[in-house]
mmCIF file of N, CA and C in Angstrom:
data_model
loop_
_atom_site.group_PDB
_atom_site.id
_atom_site.type_symbol
_atom_site.label_atom_id
_atom_site.label_comp_id
_atom_site.label_asym_id
_atom_site.label_seq_id
_atom_site.Cartn_x
_atom_site.Cartn_y
_atom_site.Cartn_z
ATOM 1 N N UNK A 1 -14.662 -40.944 33.767
ATOM 2 C CA UNK A 1 -16.022 -40.830 33.288
ATOM 3 C C UNK A 1 -15.970 -40.449 31.809
ATOM 4 N N UNK A 2 -16.627 -41.245 30.941
ATOM 5 C CA UNK A 2 -16.628 -40.973 29.508
ATOM 6 C C UNK A 2 -17.645 -39.908 29.149
ATOM 7 N N UNK A 3 -17.441 -39.363 27.983
ATOM 8 C CA UNK A 3 -18.393 -38.367 27.491
ATOM 9 C C UNK A 3 -19.585 -39.090 26.888
ATOM 10 N N UNK A 4 -20.734 -38.740 27.329
ATOM 11 C CA UNK A 4 -21.955 -39.350 26.806
ATOM 12 C C UNK A 4 -22.867 -38.250 26.310
ATOM 13 N N UNK A 5 -23.564 -38.560 25.232
ATOM 14 C CA UNK A 5 -24.544 -37.602 24.738
ATOM 15 C C UNK A 5 -25.713 -37.576 25.705
ATOM 16 N N UNK A 6 -26.186 -36.398 26.040
ATOM 17 C CA UNK A 6 -27.333 -36.326 26.954
ATOM 18 C C UNK A 6 -28.589 -36.865 26.281
ATOM 19 N N UNK A 7 -29.379 -37.536 27.085
ATOM 20 C CA UNK A 7 -30.641 -38.053 26.562
ATOM 21 C C UNK A 7 -31.723 -37.011 26.770
ATOM 22 N N UNK A 8 -32.534 -36.871 25.740
ATOM 23 C CA UNK A 8 -33.634 -35.920 25.786
ATOM 24 C C UNK A 8 -34.946 -36.674 25.649
ATOM 25 N N UNK A 9 -36.015 -36.054 26.096
ATOM 26 C CA UNK A 9 -37.331 -36.653 25.932
ATOM 27 C C UNK A 9 -37.771 -36.515 24.485
ATOM 28 N N UNK A 10 -38.254 -37.623 23.925
ATOM 29 C CA UNK A 10 -38.852 -37.572 22.592
ATOM 30 C C UNK A 10 -40.212 -38.248 22.670
ATOM 31 N N UNK A 11 -41.073 -37.888 21.756
ATOM 32 C CA UNK A 11 -42.414 -38.449 21.712
ATOM 33 C C UNK A 11 -42.587 -39.207 20.409
ATOM 34 N N UNK A 12 -43.000 -40.459 20.523
ATOM 35 C CA UNK A 12 -43.285 -41.279 19.354
ATOM 36 C C UNK A 12 -44.758 -41.635 19.362
ATOM 37 N N UNK A 13 -45.347 -41.647 18.188
ATOM 38 C CA UNK A 13 -46.729 -42.078 18.059
ATOM 39 C C UNK A 13 -46.724 -43.368 17.255
ATOM 40 N N UNK A 14 -47.118 -44.450 17.917
ATOM 41 C CA UNK A 14 -47.156 -45.767 17.292
ATOM 42 C C UNK A 14 -48.562 -46.330 17.391
ATOM 43 N N UNK A 15 -49.125 -46.681 16.270
ATOM 44 C CA UNK A 15 -50.476 -47.262 16.235
ATOM 45 C C UNK A 15 -51.486 -46.353 16.924
ATOM 46 N N UNK A 16 -51.298 -45.060 16.801
ATOM 47 C CA UNK A 16 -52.225 -44.110 17.382
ATOM 48 C C UNK A 16 -52.007 -43.834 18.859
ATOM 49 N N UNK A 17 -51.022 -44.483 19.457
ATOM 50 C CA UNK A 17 -50.741 -44.285 20.875
ATOM 51 C C UNK A 17 -49.431 -43.514 21.028
ATOM 52 N N UNK A 18 -49.394 -42.597 21.989
ATOM 53 C CA UNK A 18 -48.215 -41.761 22.213
ATOM 54 C C UNK A 18 -47.313 -42.412 23.261
ATOM 55 N N UNK A 19 -46.025 -42.466 22.935
ATOM 56 C CA UNK A 19 -45.016 -43.010 23.844
ATOM 57 C C UNK A 19 -43.942 -41.954 24.065
ATOM 58 N N UNK A 20 -43.595 -41.726 25.319
ATOM 59 C CA UNK A 20 -42.521 -40.794 25.661
ATOM 60 C C UNK A 20 -41.283 -41.607 26.016
ATOM 61 N N UNK A 21 -40.196 -41.310 25.320
ATOM 62 C CA UNK A 21 -38.943 -42.026 25.527
ATOM 63 C C UNK A 21 -37.806 -41.045 25.745
ATOM 64 N N UNK A 22 -36.706 -41.555 26.238
ATOM 65 C CA UNK A 22 -35.479 -40.763 26.328
ATOM 66 C C UNK A 22 -34.510 -41.322 25.297
ATOM 67 N N UNK A 23 -33.864 -40.416 24.559
ATOM 68 C CA UNK A 23 -32.915 -40.832 23.528
ATOM 69 C C UNK A 23 -31.906 -39.728 23.288
ATOM 70 N N UNK A 24 -30.729 -40.136 22.835
ATOM 71 C CA UNK A 24 -29.737 -39.147 22.427
ATOM 72 C C UNK A 24 -30.167 -38.585 21.077
ATOM 73 N N UNK A 25 -29.525 -37.501 20.670
ATOM 74 C CA UNK A 25 -29.846 -36.897 19.371
ATOM 75 C C UNK A 25 -29.626 -37.897 18.244
ATOM 76 N N UNK A 26 -28.552 -38.672 18.327
ATOM 77 C CA UNK A 26 -28.277 -39.640 17.262
ATOM 78 C C UNK A 26 -29.310 -40.769 17.254
ATOM 79 N N UNK A 27 -29.795 -41.166 18.409
ATOM 80 C CA UNK A 27 -30.831 -42.198 18.484
ATOM 81 C C UNK A 27 -32.180 -41.660 18.022
ATOM 82 N N UNK A 28 -32.431 -40.390 18.291
ATOM 83 C CA UNK A 28 -33.730 -39.789 17.986
ATOM 84 C C UNK A 28 -34.082 -39.934 16.512
ATOM 85 N N UNK A 29 -33.144 -39.638 15.636
ATOM 86 C CA UNK A 29 -33.410 -39.724 14.196
ATOM 87 C C UNK A 29 -33.828 -41.142 13.812
ATOM 88 N N UNK A 30 -33.097 -42.132 14.319
ATOM 89 C CA UNK A 30 -33.398 -43.520 14.004
ATOM 90 C C UNK A 30 -34.762 -43.942 14.554
ATOM 91 N N UNK A 31 -35.061 -43.546 15.783
ATOM 92 C CA UNK A 31 -36.340 -43.912 16.397
ATOM 93 C C UNK A 31 -37.518 -43.278 15.667
ATOM 94 N N UNK A 32 -37.380 -42.015 15.285
ATOM 95 C CA UNK A 32 -38.454 -41.344 14.548
ATOM 96 C C UNK A 32 -38.656 -41.977 13.178
ATOM 97 N N UNK A 33 -37.562 -42.329 12.533
ATOM 98 C CA UNK A 33 -37.639 -42.975 11.219
ATOM 99 C C UNK A 33 -38.310 -44.349 11.342
ATOM 100 N N UNK A 34 -37.946 -45.105 12.371
ATOM 101 C CA UNK A 34 -38.536 -46.424 12.598
ATOM 102 C C UNK A 34 -40.028 -46.313 12.893
ATOM 103 N N UNK A 35 -40.407 -45.343 13.710
ATOM 104 C CA UNK A 35 -41.826 -45.145 14.037
ATOM 105 C C UNK A 35 -42.614 -44.790 12.786
ATOM 106 N N UNK A 36 -42.060 -43.918 11.957
ATOM 107 C CA UNK A 36 -42.729 -43.529 10.717
ATOM 108 C C UNK A 36 -42.902 -44.735 9.797
ATOM 109 N N UNK A 37 -41.848 -45.531 9.657
ATOM 110 C CA UNK A 37 -41.928 -46.707 8.791
ATOM 111 C C UNK A 37 -42.952 -47.709 9.321
ATOM 112 N N UNK A 38 -42.939 -47.954 10.621
ATOM 113 C CA UNK A 38 -43.896 -48.888 11.209
ATOM 114 C C UNK A 38 -45.324 -48.405 11.002
ATOM 115 N N UNK A 39 -45.574 -47.128 11.229
ATOM 116 C CA UNK A 39 -46.922 -46.590 11.044
ATOM 117 C C UNK A 39 -47.375 -46.706 9.591
ATOM 118 N N UNK A 40 -46.456 -46.495 8.636
ATOM 119 C CA UNK A 40 -46.813 -46.631 7.219
ATOM 120 C C UNK A 40 -47.129 -48.088 6.874
ATOM 121 N N UNK A 41 -46.330 -49.015 7.397
ATOM 122 C CA UNK A 41 -46.577 -50.435 7.146
ATOM 123 C C UNK A 41 -47.931 -50.844 7.713
ATOM 124 N N UNK A 42 -48.208 -50.440 8.950
ATOM 125 C CA UNK A 42 -49.481 -50.797 9.583
ATOM 126 C C UNK A 42 -50.660 -50.192 8.841
ATOM 127 N N UNK A 43 -50.517 -48.966 8.386
ATOM 128 C CA UNK A 43 -51.581 -48.315 7.628
ATOM 129 C C UNK A 43 -51.866 -49.089 6.345
ATOM 130 N N UNK A 44 -50.806 -49.506 5.666
ATOM 131 C CA UNK A 44 -50.972 -50.295 4.446
ATOM 132 C C UNK A 44 -51.635 -51.632 4.720
ATOM 133 N N UNK A 45 -51.246 -52.281 5.811
ATOM 134 C CA UNK A 45 -51.848 -53.565 6.175
ATOM 135 C C UNK A 45 -53.336 -53.406 6.493
ATOM 136 N N UNK A 46 -53.671 -52.316 7.176
ATOM 137 C CA UNK A 46 -55.079 -52.069 7.510
ATOM 138 C C UNK A 46 -55.903 -51.824 6.257
ATOM 139 N N UNK A 47 -55.319 -51.154 5.264
ATOM 140 C CA UNK A 47 -56.028 -50.917 4.008
ATOM 141 C C UNK A 47 -56.215 -52.216 3.234
ATOM 142 N N UNK A 48 -55.213 -53.080 3.271
ATOM 143 C CA UNK A 48 -55.302 -54.355 2.559
ATOM 144 C C UNK A 48 -56.246 -55.336 3.246
ATOM 145 N N UNK A 49 -56.343 -55.229 4.552
ATOM 146 C CA UNK A 49 -57.166 -56.163 5.335
ATOM 147 C C UNK A 49 -58.081 -55.367 6.271
ATOM 148 N N UNK A 50 -59.073 -54.680 5.715
ATOM 149 C CA UNK A 50 -59.896 -53.780 6.537
ATOM 150 C C UNK A 50 -60.708 -54.485 7.629
ATOM 151 N N UNK A 51 -60.987 -55.762 7.453
ATOM 152 C CA UNK A 51 -61.794 -56.479 8.441
ATOM 153 C C UNK A 51 -60.946 -57.244 9.456
ATOM 154 N N UNK A 52 -59.632 -57.169 9.316
ATOM 155 C CA UNK A 52 -58.748 -57.911 10.220
ATOM 156 C C UNK A 52 -58.681 -57.226 11.581
ATOM 157 N N UNK A 53 -58.533 -58.045 12.594
ATOM 158 C CA UNK A 53 -58.360 -57.562 13.958
ATOM 159 C C UNK A 53 -57.012 -56.844 14.061
ATOM 160 N N UNK A 54 -56.971 -55.727 14.795
ATOM 161 C CA UNK A 54 -55.736 -54.950 14.906
ATOM 162 C C UNK A 54 -54.602 -55.783 15.507
ATOM 163 N N UNK A 55 -54.933 -56.639 16.448
ATOM 164 C CA UNK A 55 -53.909 -57.497 17.055
ATOM 165 C C UNK A 55 -53.295 -58.421 16.007
ATOM 166 N N UNK A 56 -54.129 -58.982 15.133
ATOM 167 C CA UNK A 56 -53.619 -59.853 14.073
ATOM 168 C C UNK A 56 -52.720 -59.080 13.107
ATOM 169 N N UNK A 57 -53.100 -57.850 12.796
ATOM 170 C CA UNK A 57 -52.280 -57.014 11.915
ATOM 171 C C UNK A 57 -50.928 -56.741 12.568
ATOM 172 N N UNK A 58 -50.931 -56.439 13.855
ATOM 173 C CA UNK A 58 -49.680 -56.188 14.571
ATOM 174 C C UNK A 58 -48.793 -57.432 14.599
ATOM 175 N N UNK A 59 -49.401 -58.587 14.859
ATOM 176 C CA UNK A 59 -48.636 -59.834 14.919
ATOM 177 C C UNK A 59 -48.024 -60.158 13.561
ATOM 178 N N UNK A 60 -48.809 -60.061 12.499
ATOM 179 C CA UNK A 60 -48.300 -60.380 11.168
ATOM 180 C C UNK A 60 -47.244 -59.372 10.715
ATOM 181 N N UNK A 61 -47.419 -58.120 11.084
ATOM 182 C CA UNK A 61 -46.416 -57.106 10.742
ATOM 183 C C UNK A 61 -45.107 -57.399 11.463
ATOM 184 N N UNK A 62 -45.186 -57.718 12.743
ATOM 185 C CA UNK A 62 -43.980 -58.065 13.503
ATOM 186 C C UNK A 62 -43.308 -59.294 12.897
ATOM 187 N N UNK A 63 -44.106 -60.284 12.539
ATOM 188 C CA UNK A 63 -43.565 -61.501 11.938
ATOM 189 C C UNK A 63 -42.865 -61.192 10.614
ATOM 190 N N UNK A 64 -43.517 -60.398 9.756
ATOM 191 C CA UNK A 64 -42.924 -60.016 8.466
ATOM 192 C C UNK A 64 -41.603 -59.280 8.660
ATOM 193 N N UNK A 65 -41.550 -58.377 9.640
ATOM 194 C CA UNK A 65 -40.322 -57.616 9.891
ATOM 195 C C UNK A 65 -39.194 -58.517 10.396
ATOM 196 N N UNK A 66 -39.533 -59.505 11.219
ATOM 197 C CA UNK A 66 -38.515 -60.434 11.710
ATOM 198 C C UNK A 66 -37.999 -61.312 10.575
ATOM 199 N N UNK A 67 -38.899 -61.802 9.726
ATOM 200 C CA UNK A 67 -38.476 -62.603 8.573
ATOM 201 C C UNK A 67 -37.557 -61.779 7.675
ATOM 202 N N UNK A 68 -37.921 -60.531 7.434
ATOM 203 C CA UNK A 68 -37.096 -59.643 6.610
ATOM 204 C C UNK A 68 -35.717 -59.449 7.252
ATOM 205 N N UNK A 69 -35.681 -59.232 8.548
ATOM 206 C CA UNK A 69 -34.414 -59.040 9.253
ATOM 207 C C UNK A 69 -33.539 -60.288 9.172
ATOM 208 N N UNK A 70 -34.130 -61.460 9.381
ATOM 209 C CA UNK A 70 -33.366 -62.707 9.316
ATOM 210 C C UNK A 70 -32.845 -62.969 7.908
ATOM 211 N N UNK A 71 -33.657 -62.658 6.905
ATOM 212 C CA UNK A 71 -33.231 -62.811 5.512
ATOM 213 C C UNK A 71 -32.033 -61.916 5.224
ATOM 214 N N UNK A 72 -32.101 -60.669 5.680
ATOM 215 C CA UNK A 72 -30.992 -59.736 5.469
ATOM 216 C C UNK A 72 -29.740 -60.188 6.216
ATOM 217 N N UNK A 73 -29.910 -60.752 7.415
ATOM 218 C CA UNK A 73 -28.759 -61.269 8.166
ATOM 219 C C UNK A 73 -28.101 -62.423 7.418
ATOM 220 N N UNK A 74 -28.930 -63.325 6.869
ATOM 221 C CA UNK A 74 -28.397 -64.454 6.103
ATOM 222 C C UNK A 74 -27.641 -63.970 4.872
ATOM 223 N N UNK A 75 -28.215 -62.985 4.167
ATOM 224 C CA UNK A 75 -27.559 -62.439 2.979
ATOM 225 C C UNK A 75 -26.237 -61.769 3.349
ATOM 226 N N UNK A 76 -26.219 -61.057 4.458
ATOM 227 C CA UNK A 76 -24.994 -60.409 4.918
ATOM 228 C C UNK A 76 -23.933 -61.449 5.269
ATOM 229 N N UNK A 77 -24.334 -62.505 5.969
ATOM 230 C CA UNK A 77 -23.380 -63.554 6.332
ATOM 231 C C UNK A 77 -22.825 -64.231 5.086
ATOM 232 N N UNK A 78 -23.665 -64.483 4.093
ATOM 233 C CA UNK A 78 -23.209 -65.071 2.831
ATOM 234 C C UNK A 78 -22.182 -64.167 2.163
ATOM 235 N N UNK A 79 -22.445 -62.872 2.158
ATOM 236 C CA UNK A 79 -21.503 -61.912 1.573
ATOM 237 C C UNK A 79 -20.186 -61.899 2.345
ATOM 238 N N UNK A 80 -20.265 -61.906 3.676
ATOM 239 C CA UNK A 80 -19.051 -61.922 4.497
ATOM 240 C C UNK A 80 -18.234 -63.192 4.265
ATOM 241 N N UNK A 81 -18.919 -64.323 4.146
ATOM 242 C CA UNK A 81 -18.223 -65.582 3.878
ATOM 243 C C UNK A 81 -17.523 -65.530 2.523
ATOM 244 N N UNK A 82 -18.185 -64.958 1.538
ATOM 245 C CA UNK A 82 -17.594 -64.830 0.197
ATOM 246 C C UNK A 82 -16.375 -63.907 0.234
ATOM 247 N N UNK A 83 -16.459 -62.822 0.983
ATOM 248 C CA UNK A 83 -15.325 -61.898 1.122
ATOM 249 C C UNK A 83 -14.134 -62.609 1.764
ATOM 250 N N UNK A 84 -14.391 -63.441 2.781
ATOM 251 C CA UNK A 84 -13.305 -64.188 3.423
ATOM 252 C C UNK A 84 -12.608 -65.109 2.422
ATOM 253 N N UNK A 85 -13.403 -65.780 1.591
ATOM 254 C CA UNK A 85 -12.837 -66.665 0.571
ATOM 255 C C UNK A 85 -11.992 -65.863 -0.411
ATOM 256 N N UNK A 86 -12.511 -64.733 -0.860
ATOM 257 C CA UNK A 86 -11.769 -63.886 -1.799
ATOM 258 C C UNK A 86 -10.483 -63.352 -1.170
ATOM 259 N N UNK A 87 -10.547 -62.938 0.088
ATOM 260 C CA UNK A 87 -9.345 -62.458 0.783
ATOM 261 C C UNK A 87 -8.291 -63.560 0.891
ATOM 262 N N UNK A 88 -8.752 -64.763 1.177
ATOM 263 C CA UNK A 88 -7.822 -65.895 1.264
ATOM 264 C C UNK A 88 -7.170 -66.147 -0.088
ATOM 265 N N UNK A 89 -7.971 -66.091 -1.149
ATOM 266 C CA UNK A 89 -7.418 -66.277 -2.491
ATOM 267 C C UNK A 89 -6.411 -65.182 -2.821
ATOM 268 N N UNK A 90 -6.714 -63.948 -2.456
ATOM 269 C CA UNK A 90 -5.784 -62.840 -2.697
ATOM 270 C C UNK A 90 -4.488 -63.028 -1.915
ATOM 271 N N UNK A 91 -4.596 -63.482 -0.678
ATOM 272 C CA UNK A 91 -3.405 -63.725 0.140
ATOM 273 C C UNK A 91 -2.504 -64.790 -0.490
ATOM 274 N N UNK A 92 -3.117 -65.776 -1.132
ATOM 275 C CA UNK A 92 -2.346 -66.838 -1.770
ATOM 276 C C UNK A 92 -1.679 -66.356 -3.058
ATOM 277 N N UNK A 93 -2.311 -65.412 -3.745
ATOM 278 C CA UNK A 93 -1.812 -64.925 -5.034
ATOM 279 C C UNK A 93 -0.781 -63.821 -4.863
ATOM 280 N N UNK A 94 -1.070 -62.868 -4.006
ATOM 281 C CA UNK A 94 -0.206 -61.692 -3.852
ATOM 282 C C UNK A 94 0.952 -61.981 -2.907
ATOM 283 N N UNK A 95 2.129 -61.426 -3.241
ATOM 284 C CA UNK A 95 3.272 -61.630 -2.340
ATOM 285 C C UNK A 95 3.065 -60.891 -1.022
ATOM 286 N N UNK A 96 3.608 -61.459 0.023
ATOM 287 C CA UNK A 96 3.520 -60.851 1.358
ATOM 288 C C UNK A 96 4.700 -59.921 1.579
ATOM 289 N N UNK A 97 4.487 -58.629 1.511
ATOM 290 C CA UNK A 97 5.566 -57.655 1.740
ATOM 291 C C UNK A 97 5.205 -56.755 2.862
#
């Protein structure tokens, strides 16, 4: 049996609604940070579009976050591919000892 961090109850408030979750201490920090960021983004969207339906704001926010995530994944993959090329070039230049 491996050592696992115990999960504790945490409370998140998202879009004005309270959610009770279980998380380890290390997960808790990330979840609280994510909830805070999401609430700030939604608040900003509501200020920019005061007449928009809340469902539309949620959908567009989710869409924007997914586009941002995919863009970052593409940039990371491009960087990893470049590192592989550089490593290959270094292997060809440097002697193998």
